[in-house]
Tab-separated table of C-alpha atoms and ligand atoms in Angstrom:
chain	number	residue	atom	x	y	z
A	1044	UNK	CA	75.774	93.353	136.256
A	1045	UNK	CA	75.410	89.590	134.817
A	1046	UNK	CA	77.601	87.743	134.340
A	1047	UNK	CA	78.328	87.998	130.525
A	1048	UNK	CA	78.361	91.424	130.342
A	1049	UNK	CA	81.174	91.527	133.369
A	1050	UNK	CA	83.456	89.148	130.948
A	1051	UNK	CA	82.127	90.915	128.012
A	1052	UNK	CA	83.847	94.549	130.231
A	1053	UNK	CA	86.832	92.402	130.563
A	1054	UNK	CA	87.052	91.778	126.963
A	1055	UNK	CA	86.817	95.682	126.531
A	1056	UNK	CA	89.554	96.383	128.668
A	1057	UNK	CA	91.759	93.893	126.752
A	1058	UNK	CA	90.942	95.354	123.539
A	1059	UNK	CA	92.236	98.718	124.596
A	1060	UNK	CA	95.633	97.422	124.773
A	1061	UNK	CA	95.540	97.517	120.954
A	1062	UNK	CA	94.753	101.580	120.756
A	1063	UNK	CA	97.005	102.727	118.374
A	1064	UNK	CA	98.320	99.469	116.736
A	1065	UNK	CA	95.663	97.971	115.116
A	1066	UNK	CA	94.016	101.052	112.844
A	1067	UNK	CA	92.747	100.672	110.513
A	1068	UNK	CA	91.674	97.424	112.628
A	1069	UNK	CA	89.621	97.950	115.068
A	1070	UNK	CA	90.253	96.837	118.941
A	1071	UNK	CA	88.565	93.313	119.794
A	1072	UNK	CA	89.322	91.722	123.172
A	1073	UNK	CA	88.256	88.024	123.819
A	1074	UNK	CA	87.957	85.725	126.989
A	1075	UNK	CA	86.882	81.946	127.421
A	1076	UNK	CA	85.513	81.173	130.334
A	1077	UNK	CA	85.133	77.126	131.789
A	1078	UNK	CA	83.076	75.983	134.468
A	1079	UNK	CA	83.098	79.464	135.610
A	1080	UNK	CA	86.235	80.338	135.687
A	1081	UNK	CA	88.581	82.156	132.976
A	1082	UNK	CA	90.749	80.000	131.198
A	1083	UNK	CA	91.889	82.273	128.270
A	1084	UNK	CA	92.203	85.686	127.499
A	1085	UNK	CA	93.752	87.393	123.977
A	1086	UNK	CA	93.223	90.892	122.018
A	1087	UNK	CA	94.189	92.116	118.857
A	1088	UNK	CA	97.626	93.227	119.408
A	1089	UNK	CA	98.804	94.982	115.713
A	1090	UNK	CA	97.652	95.580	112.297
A	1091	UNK	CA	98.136	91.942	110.297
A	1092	UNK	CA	98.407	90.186	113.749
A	1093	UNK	CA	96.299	87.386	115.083
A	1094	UNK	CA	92.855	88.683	116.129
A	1095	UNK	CA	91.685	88.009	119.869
A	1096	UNK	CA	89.942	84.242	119.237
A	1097	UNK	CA	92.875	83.368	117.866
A	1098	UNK	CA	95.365	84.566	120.705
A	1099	UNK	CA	92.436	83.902	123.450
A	1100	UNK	CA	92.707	79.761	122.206
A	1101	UNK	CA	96.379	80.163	122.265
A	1102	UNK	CA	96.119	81.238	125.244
A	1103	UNK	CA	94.401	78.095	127.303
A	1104	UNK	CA	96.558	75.222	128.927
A	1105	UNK	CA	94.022	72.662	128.294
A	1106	UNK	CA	92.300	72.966	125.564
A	1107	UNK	CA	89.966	69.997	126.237
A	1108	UNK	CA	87.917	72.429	128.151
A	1109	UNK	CA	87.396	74.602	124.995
A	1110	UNK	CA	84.267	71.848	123.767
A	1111	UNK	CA	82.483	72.922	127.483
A	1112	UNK	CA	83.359	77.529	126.834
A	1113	UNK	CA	82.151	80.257	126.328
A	1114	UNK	CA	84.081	82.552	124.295
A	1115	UNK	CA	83.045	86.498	125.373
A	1116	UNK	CA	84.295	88.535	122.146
A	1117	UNK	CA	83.610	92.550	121.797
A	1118	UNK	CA	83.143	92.051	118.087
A	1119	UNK	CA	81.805	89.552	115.566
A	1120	UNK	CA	84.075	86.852	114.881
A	1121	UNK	CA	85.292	87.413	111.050
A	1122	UNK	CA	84.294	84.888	108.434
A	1123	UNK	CA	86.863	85.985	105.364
A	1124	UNK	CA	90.009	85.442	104.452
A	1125	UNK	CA	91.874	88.666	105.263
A	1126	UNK	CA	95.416	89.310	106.695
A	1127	UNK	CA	94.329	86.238	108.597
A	1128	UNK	CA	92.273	83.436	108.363
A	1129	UNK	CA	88.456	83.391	109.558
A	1130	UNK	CA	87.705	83.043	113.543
A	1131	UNK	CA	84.250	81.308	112.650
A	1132	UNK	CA	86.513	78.204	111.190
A	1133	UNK	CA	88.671	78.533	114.566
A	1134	UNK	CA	85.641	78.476	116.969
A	1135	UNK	CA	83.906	75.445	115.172
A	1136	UNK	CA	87.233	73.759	114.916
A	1137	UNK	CA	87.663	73.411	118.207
A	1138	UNK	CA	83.809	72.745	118.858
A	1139	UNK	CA	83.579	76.150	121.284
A	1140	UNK	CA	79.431	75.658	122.074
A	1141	UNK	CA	78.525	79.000	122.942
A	1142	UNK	CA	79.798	82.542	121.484
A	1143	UNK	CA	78.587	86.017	123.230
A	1144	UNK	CA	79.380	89.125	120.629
A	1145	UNK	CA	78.871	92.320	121.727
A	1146	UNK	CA	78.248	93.782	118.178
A	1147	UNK	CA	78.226	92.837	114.912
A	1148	UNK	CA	81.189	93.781	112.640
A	1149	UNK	CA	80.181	96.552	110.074
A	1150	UNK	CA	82.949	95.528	107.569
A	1151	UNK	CA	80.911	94.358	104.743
A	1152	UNK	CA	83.058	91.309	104.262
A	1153	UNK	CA	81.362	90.300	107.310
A	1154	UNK	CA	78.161	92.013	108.558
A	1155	UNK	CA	76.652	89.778	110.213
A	1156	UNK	CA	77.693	86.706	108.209
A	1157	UNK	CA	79.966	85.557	111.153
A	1158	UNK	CA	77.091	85.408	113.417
A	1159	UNK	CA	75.235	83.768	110.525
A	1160	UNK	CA	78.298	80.672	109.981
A	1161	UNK	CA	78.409	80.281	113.612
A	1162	UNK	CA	74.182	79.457	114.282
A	1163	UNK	CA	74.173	77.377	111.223
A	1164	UNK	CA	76.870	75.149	112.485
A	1165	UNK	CA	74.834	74.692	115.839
A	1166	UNK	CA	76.574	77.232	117.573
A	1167	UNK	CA	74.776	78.827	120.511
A	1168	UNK	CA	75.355	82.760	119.718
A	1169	UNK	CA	74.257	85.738	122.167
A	1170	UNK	CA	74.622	88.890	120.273
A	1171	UNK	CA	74.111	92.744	122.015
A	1172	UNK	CA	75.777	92.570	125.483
A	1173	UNK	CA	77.139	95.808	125.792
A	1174	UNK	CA	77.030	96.673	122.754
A	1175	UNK	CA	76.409	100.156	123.126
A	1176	UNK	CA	80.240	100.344	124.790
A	1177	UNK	CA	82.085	98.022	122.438
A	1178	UNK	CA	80.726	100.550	119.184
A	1179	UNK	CA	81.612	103.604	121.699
A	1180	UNK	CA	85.358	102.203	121.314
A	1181	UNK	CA	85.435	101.168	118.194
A	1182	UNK	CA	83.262	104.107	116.793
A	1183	UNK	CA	86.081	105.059	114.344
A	1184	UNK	CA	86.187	101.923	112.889
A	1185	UNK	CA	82.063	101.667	112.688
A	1186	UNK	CA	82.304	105.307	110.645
A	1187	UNK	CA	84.429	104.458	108.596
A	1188	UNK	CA	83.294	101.324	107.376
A	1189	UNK	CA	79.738	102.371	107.296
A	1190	UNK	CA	80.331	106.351	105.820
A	1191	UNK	CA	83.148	105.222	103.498
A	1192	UNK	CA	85.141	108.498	105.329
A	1193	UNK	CA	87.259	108.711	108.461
A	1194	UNK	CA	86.180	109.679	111.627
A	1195	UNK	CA	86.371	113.189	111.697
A	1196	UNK	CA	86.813	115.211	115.040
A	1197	UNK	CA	86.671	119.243	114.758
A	1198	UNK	CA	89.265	120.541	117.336
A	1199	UNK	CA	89.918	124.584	117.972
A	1200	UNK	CA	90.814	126.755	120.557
A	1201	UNK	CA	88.208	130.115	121.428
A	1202	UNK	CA	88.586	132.956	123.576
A	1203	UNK	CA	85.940	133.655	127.108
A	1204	UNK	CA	84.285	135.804	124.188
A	1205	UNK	CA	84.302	132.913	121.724
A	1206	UNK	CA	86.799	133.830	119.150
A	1207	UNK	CA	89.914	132.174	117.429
A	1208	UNK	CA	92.288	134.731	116.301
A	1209	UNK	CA	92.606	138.489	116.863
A	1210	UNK	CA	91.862	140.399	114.238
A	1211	UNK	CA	94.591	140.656	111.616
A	1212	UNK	CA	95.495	143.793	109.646
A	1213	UNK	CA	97.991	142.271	106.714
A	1214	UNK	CA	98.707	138.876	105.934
A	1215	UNK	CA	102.310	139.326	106.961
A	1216	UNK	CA	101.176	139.724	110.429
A	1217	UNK	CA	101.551	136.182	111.789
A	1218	UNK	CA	101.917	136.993	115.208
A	1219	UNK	CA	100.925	134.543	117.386
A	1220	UNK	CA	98.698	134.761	120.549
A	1221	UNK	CA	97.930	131.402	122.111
A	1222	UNK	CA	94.653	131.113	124.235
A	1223	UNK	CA	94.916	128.219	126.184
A	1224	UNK	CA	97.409	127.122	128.907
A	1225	UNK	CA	100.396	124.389	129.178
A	1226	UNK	CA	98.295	121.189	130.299
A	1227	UNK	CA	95.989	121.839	127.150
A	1228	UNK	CA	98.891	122.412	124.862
A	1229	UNK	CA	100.240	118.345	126.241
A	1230	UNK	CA	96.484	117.067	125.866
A	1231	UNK	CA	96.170	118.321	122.710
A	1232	UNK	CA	99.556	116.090	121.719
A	1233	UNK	CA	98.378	112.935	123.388
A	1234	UNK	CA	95.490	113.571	120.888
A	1235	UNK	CA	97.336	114.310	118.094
A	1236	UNK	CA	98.762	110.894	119.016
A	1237	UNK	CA	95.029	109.156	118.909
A	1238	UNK	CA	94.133	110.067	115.267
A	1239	UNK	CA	95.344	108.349	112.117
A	1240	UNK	CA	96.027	111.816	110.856
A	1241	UNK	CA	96.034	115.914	111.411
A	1242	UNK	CA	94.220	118.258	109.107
A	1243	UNK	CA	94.472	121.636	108.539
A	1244	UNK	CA	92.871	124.372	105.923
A	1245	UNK	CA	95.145	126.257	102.999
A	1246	UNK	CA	94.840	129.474	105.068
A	1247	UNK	CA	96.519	128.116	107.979
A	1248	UNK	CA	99.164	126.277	106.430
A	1249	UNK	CA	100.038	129.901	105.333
A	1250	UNK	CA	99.729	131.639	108.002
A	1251	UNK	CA	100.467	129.367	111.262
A	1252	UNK	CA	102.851	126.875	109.142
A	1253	UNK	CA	102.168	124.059	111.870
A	1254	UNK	CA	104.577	121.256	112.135
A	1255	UNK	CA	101.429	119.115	112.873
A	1256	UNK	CA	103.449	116.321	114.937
A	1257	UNK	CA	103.682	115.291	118.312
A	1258	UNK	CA	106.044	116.406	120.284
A	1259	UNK	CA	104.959	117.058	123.828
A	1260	UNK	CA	102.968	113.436	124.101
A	1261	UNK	CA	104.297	109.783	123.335
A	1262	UNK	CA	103.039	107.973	120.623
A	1263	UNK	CA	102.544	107.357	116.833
A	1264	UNK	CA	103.108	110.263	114.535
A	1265	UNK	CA	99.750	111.186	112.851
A	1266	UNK	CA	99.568	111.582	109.098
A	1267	UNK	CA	99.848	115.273	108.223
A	1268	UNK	CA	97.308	116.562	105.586
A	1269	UNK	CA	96.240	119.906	103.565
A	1270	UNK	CA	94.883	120.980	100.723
A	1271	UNK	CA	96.782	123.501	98.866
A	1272	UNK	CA	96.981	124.702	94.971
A	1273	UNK	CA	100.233	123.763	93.766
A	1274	UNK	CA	99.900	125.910	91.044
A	1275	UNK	CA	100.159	128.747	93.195
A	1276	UNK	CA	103.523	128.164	95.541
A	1277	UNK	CA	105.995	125.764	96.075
A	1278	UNK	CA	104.518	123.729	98.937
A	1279	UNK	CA	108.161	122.693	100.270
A	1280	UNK	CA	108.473	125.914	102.255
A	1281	UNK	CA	105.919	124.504	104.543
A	1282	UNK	CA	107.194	122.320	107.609
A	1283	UNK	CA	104.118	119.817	106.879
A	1284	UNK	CA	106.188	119.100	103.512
A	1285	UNK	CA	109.312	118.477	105.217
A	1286	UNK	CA	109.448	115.150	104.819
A	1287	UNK	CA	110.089	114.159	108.407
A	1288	UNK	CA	107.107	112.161	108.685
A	1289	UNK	CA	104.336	111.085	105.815
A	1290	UNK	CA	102.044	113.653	104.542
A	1291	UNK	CA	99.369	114.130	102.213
A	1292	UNK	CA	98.840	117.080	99.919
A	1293	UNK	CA	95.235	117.173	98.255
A	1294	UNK	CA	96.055	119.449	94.776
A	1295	UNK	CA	94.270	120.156	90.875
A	1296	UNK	CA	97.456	118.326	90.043
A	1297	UNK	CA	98.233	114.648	89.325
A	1298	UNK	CA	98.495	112.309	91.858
A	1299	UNK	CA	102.751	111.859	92.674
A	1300	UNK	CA	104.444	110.097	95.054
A	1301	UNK	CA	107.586	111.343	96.820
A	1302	UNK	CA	109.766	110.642	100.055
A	1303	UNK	CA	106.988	111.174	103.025
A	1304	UNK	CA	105.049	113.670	100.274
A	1305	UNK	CA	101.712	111.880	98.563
A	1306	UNK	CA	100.720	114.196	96.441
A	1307	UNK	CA	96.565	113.177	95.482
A	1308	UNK	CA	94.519	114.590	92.900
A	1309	UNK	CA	90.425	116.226	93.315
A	1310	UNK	CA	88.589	117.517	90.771
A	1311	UNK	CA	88.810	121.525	90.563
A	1312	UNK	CA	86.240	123.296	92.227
A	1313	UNK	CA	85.521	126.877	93.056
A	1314	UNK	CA	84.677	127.966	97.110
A	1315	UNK	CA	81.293	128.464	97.877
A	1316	UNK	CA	79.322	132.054	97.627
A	1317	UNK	CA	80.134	132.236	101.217
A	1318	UNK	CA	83.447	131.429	100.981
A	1319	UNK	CA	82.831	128.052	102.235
A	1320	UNK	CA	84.710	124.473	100.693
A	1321	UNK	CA	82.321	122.695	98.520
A	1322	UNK	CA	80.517	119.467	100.512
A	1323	UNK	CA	81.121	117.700	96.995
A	1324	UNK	CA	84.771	118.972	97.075
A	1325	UNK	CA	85.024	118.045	101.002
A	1326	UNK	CA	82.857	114.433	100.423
A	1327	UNK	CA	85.981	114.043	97.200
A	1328	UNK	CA	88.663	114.313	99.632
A	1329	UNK	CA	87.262	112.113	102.139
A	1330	UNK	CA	86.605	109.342	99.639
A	1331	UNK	CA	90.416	109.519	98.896
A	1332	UNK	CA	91.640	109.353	103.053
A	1333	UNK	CA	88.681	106.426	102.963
A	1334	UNK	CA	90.730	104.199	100.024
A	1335	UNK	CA	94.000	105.165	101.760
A	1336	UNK	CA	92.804	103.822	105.006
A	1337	UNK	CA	92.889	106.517	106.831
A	1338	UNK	CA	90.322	105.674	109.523
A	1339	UNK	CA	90.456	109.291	111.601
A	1340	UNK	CA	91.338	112.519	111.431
A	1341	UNK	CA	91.437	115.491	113.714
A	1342	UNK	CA	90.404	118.890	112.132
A	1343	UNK	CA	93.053	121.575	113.657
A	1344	UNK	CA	91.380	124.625	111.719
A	1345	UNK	CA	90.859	126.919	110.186
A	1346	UNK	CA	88.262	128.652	110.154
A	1347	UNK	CA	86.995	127.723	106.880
A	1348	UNK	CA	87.466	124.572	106.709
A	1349	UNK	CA	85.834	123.746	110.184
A	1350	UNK	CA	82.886	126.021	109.006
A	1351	UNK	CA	82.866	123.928	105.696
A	1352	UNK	CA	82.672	120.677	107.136
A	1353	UNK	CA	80.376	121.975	109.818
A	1354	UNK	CA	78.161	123.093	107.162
A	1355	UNK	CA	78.107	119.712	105.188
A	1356	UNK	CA	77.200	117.779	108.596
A	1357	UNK	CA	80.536	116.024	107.621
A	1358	UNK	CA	81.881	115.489	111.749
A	1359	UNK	CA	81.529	113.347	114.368
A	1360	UNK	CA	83.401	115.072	117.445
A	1361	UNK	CA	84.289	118.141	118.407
A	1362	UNK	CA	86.259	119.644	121.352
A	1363	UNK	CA	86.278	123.025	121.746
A	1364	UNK	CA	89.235	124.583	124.145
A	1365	UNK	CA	88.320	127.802	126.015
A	1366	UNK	CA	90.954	129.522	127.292
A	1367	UNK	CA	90.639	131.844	130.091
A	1368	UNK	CA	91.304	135.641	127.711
A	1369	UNK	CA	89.505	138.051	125.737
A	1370	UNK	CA	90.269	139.678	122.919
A	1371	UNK	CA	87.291	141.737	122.530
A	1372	UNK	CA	87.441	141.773	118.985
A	1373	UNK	CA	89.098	139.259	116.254
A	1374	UNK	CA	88.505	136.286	114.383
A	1375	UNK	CA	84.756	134.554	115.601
A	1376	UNK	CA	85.295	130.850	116.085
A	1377	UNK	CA	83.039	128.619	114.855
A	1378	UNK	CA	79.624	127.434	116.156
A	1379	UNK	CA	78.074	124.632	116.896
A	1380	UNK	CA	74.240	124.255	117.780
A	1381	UNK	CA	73.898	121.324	119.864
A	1382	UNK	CA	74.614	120.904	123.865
A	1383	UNK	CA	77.804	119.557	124.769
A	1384	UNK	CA	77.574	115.974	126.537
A	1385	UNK	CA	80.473	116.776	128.299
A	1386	UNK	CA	82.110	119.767	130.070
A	1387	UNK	CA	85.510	119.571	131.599
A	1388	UNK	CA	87.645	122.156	133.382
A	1389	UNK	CA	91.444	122.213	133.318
A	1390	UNK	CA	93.104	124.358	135.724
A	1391	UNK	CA	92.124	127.646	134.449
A	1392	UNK	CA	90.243	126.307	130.772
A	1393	UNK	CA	87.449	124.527	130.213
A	1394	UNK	CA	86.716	122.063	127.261
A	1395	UNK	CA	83.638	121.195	125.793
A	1396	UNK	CA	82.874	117.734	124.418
A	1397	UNK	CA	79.933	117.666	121.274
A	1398	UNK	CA	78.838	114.355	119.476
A	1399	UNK	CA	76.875	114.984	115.956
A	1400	UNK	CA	74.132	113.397	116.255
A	1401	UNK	CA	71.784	114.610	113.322
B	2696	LIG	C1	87.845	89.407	114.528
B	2696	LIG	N1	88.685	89.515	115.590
B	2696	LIG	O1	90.315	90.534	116.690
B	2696	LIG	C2	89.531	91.535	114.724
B	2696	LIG	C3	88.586	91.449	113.643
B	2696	LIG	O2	93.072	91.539	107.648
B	2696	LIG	P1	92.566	90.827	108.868
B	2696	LIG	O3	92.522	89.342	108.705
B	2696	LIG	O4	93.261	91.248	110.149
B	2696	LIG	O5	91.015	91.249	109.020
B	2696	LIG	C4	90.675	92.556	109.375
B	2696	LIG	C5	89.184	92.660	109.539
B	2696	LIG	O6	88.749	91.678	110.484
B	2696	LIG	C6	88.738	94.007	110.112
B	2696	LIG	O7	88.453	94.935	109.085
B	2696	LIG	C7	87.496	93.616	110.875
B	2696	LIG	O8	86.397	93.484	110.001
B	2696	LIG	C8	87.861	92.243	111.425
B	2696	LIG	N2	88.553	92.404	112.699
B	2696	LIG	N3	87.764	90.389	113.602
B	2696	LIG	O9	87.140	88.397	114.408
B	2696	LIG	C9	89.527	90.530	115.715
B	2696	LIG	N4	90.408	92.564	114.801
B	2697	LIG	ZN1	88.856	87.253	113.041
């Protein structure tokens, strides 16, 4: 490993420290380095905070030395006014020679202009090392600035024969039958915990009525969203409407705010032949999480609405819980027709890791 890229790691690890504080930011760690030898470190700690040039200057006893570093940085230094003012003006303030970026930032504000500022100012700028791991940890952040739609990950739980429910005589019958075991129950929390928000299908806000909040993990509650016809039923007899924590109610109906309850408007549409949502319908919702911010969003079920967004190519991750049962007969769960690039086993379950990649 050179050199730069084993700063450029370091600067990955300290970006991590911002998981879960920054979104819709994403995580940037920065180091300066003097005569060989580290003399500042800084990441981007919170959403509206100081990004990780700015704390990585703060950061040095004598900043003298800054005129003779390097500043390492995992993503383009900004150029715009935002939140905060622009790192380029910081860097060539305090006459830092050389910069090493391990990607460019895909925020359109910037996009390559930072790089841009920096050269024409006589800045030495090495752009790509490891750039391949810096979009890896950022890669909600990249989708969503460059798809205009959050990161979506497709998350279910099948059966040894591959299926996600038993099969159900009556409506009424909401019996449950879980399929996968205690340590998957607490992943699937800390998960919950990873994603700007949790969404689920009409059908099983009906039937399961999840509370769609973490409770067996620590961290940030996601944002809890459906879509359901509030023509139809009074969605407070739901627990996702309880107004405990924010959620997000796609409807025909006019947009309407309300303690914890955002009620937003899509254009009607009818299912599918098949049964299946719309991709128009799907791409309409998306465009509204996109202006709201909402960088990511894990896809609990159900069955239609995985298949749907399976079926529009509209996904980025799945992981796919196999629990160790068969019901011979029920409910098929979805499929997917790529290889997983990852295969784990826990205890007595496996998961299985797929990344779209069209
Ligand atoms: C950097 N260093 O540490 C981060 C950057 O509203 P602001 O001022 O916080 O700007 C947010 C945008 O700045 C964000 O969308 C992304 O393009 C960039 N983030 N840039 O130079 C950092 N976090
Ligand atoms: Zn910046």
């Amino acid at each position: 490993m050179s050199a730069d890229e084993r700063y450029m790691w370091r600067c990955l690890e300290l970006a991590r420290k911002g998981k879960g504080a920054v979104a819709p930011n994403p995580m940037v760690g920065a180091v300066l380095v003097c005569d060989a030898q580290v003399v500042g470190e800084g990441f981007h700690a919170f959403w509206g905070g100081p990004h990780a040039e700015v704390e990585a200057v703060r950061s040095v006893r004598d900043p003298e030395c800054l005129s003779r570093a390097t500043l390492y940085v995992s993503l383009e230094p900004c150029c715009h006014f935002g939140k905060t003012p622009p790192c380029t003006e910081l860097i060539l303030q305090h006459r830092i020679p050389r910069v090493v970026v391990a990607c460019t930032d895909p925020n359109p504000q910037v996009g390559g202009k930072g790089v841009q500022r920096l050269r024409e100012q006589g800045c030495d700028v090495t752009l790509g090392v490891l750039e391949k791991e810096a979009r890896e940890q950022n890669r909600r952040f990249f989708t969503f600035q460059k798809k205009k739609r959050p990161y979506i990950l497709l998350k279910w739980a099948q059966t040894l024969d591959g299926f996600m429910d038993i099969a159900r005589k009556s409506p009424e019958d909401t019996t449950s039958y879980w399929i996968t075991n205690g340590a998957l129950k607490l992943r699937t929390h800390t998960w919950r915990a990873e994603e700007a928000a949790i969404w689920v299908g009409a059908n099983t806000l009906l039937h399961d009525n999840p509370r769609l909040n973490v409770r067996y993990a620590a961290g940030r509650q996601p944002l809890r969203i459906a879509f359901f016809d509030t023509s139809r039923a009074d969605i407070r007899r739901f627990h996702l409407a309880d107004a405990t924590q924010p959620a997000l109610v796609f409807h025909f109906g006019e947009d309407r705010e309300e303690k914890n309850l955002t009620f937003c408007h899509i254009p009607y549409f009818n299912p599918r032949p098949d049964g299946l949502l719309p991709a128009e319908a799907l791409e309409n919702m998306l465009g509204v999480l996109h202006r709201r911010g909402v960088v990511s969003v894990m896809v609990e079920g159900g069955r239609r609405l995985l298949d749907s967004l399976l079926a529009a190519g509209l996904w980025d991750e799945a992981r796919v819980l196999e629990g160790n049962i068969r019901f011979g007969s029920g409910l098929p769960a979805p499929v997917i027709s790529q290889t997983p690039v990852r295969e784990e086993a826990v205890e007595d379950n496996r998961v299985f890791y797929y990344r779209n990649r069209p």
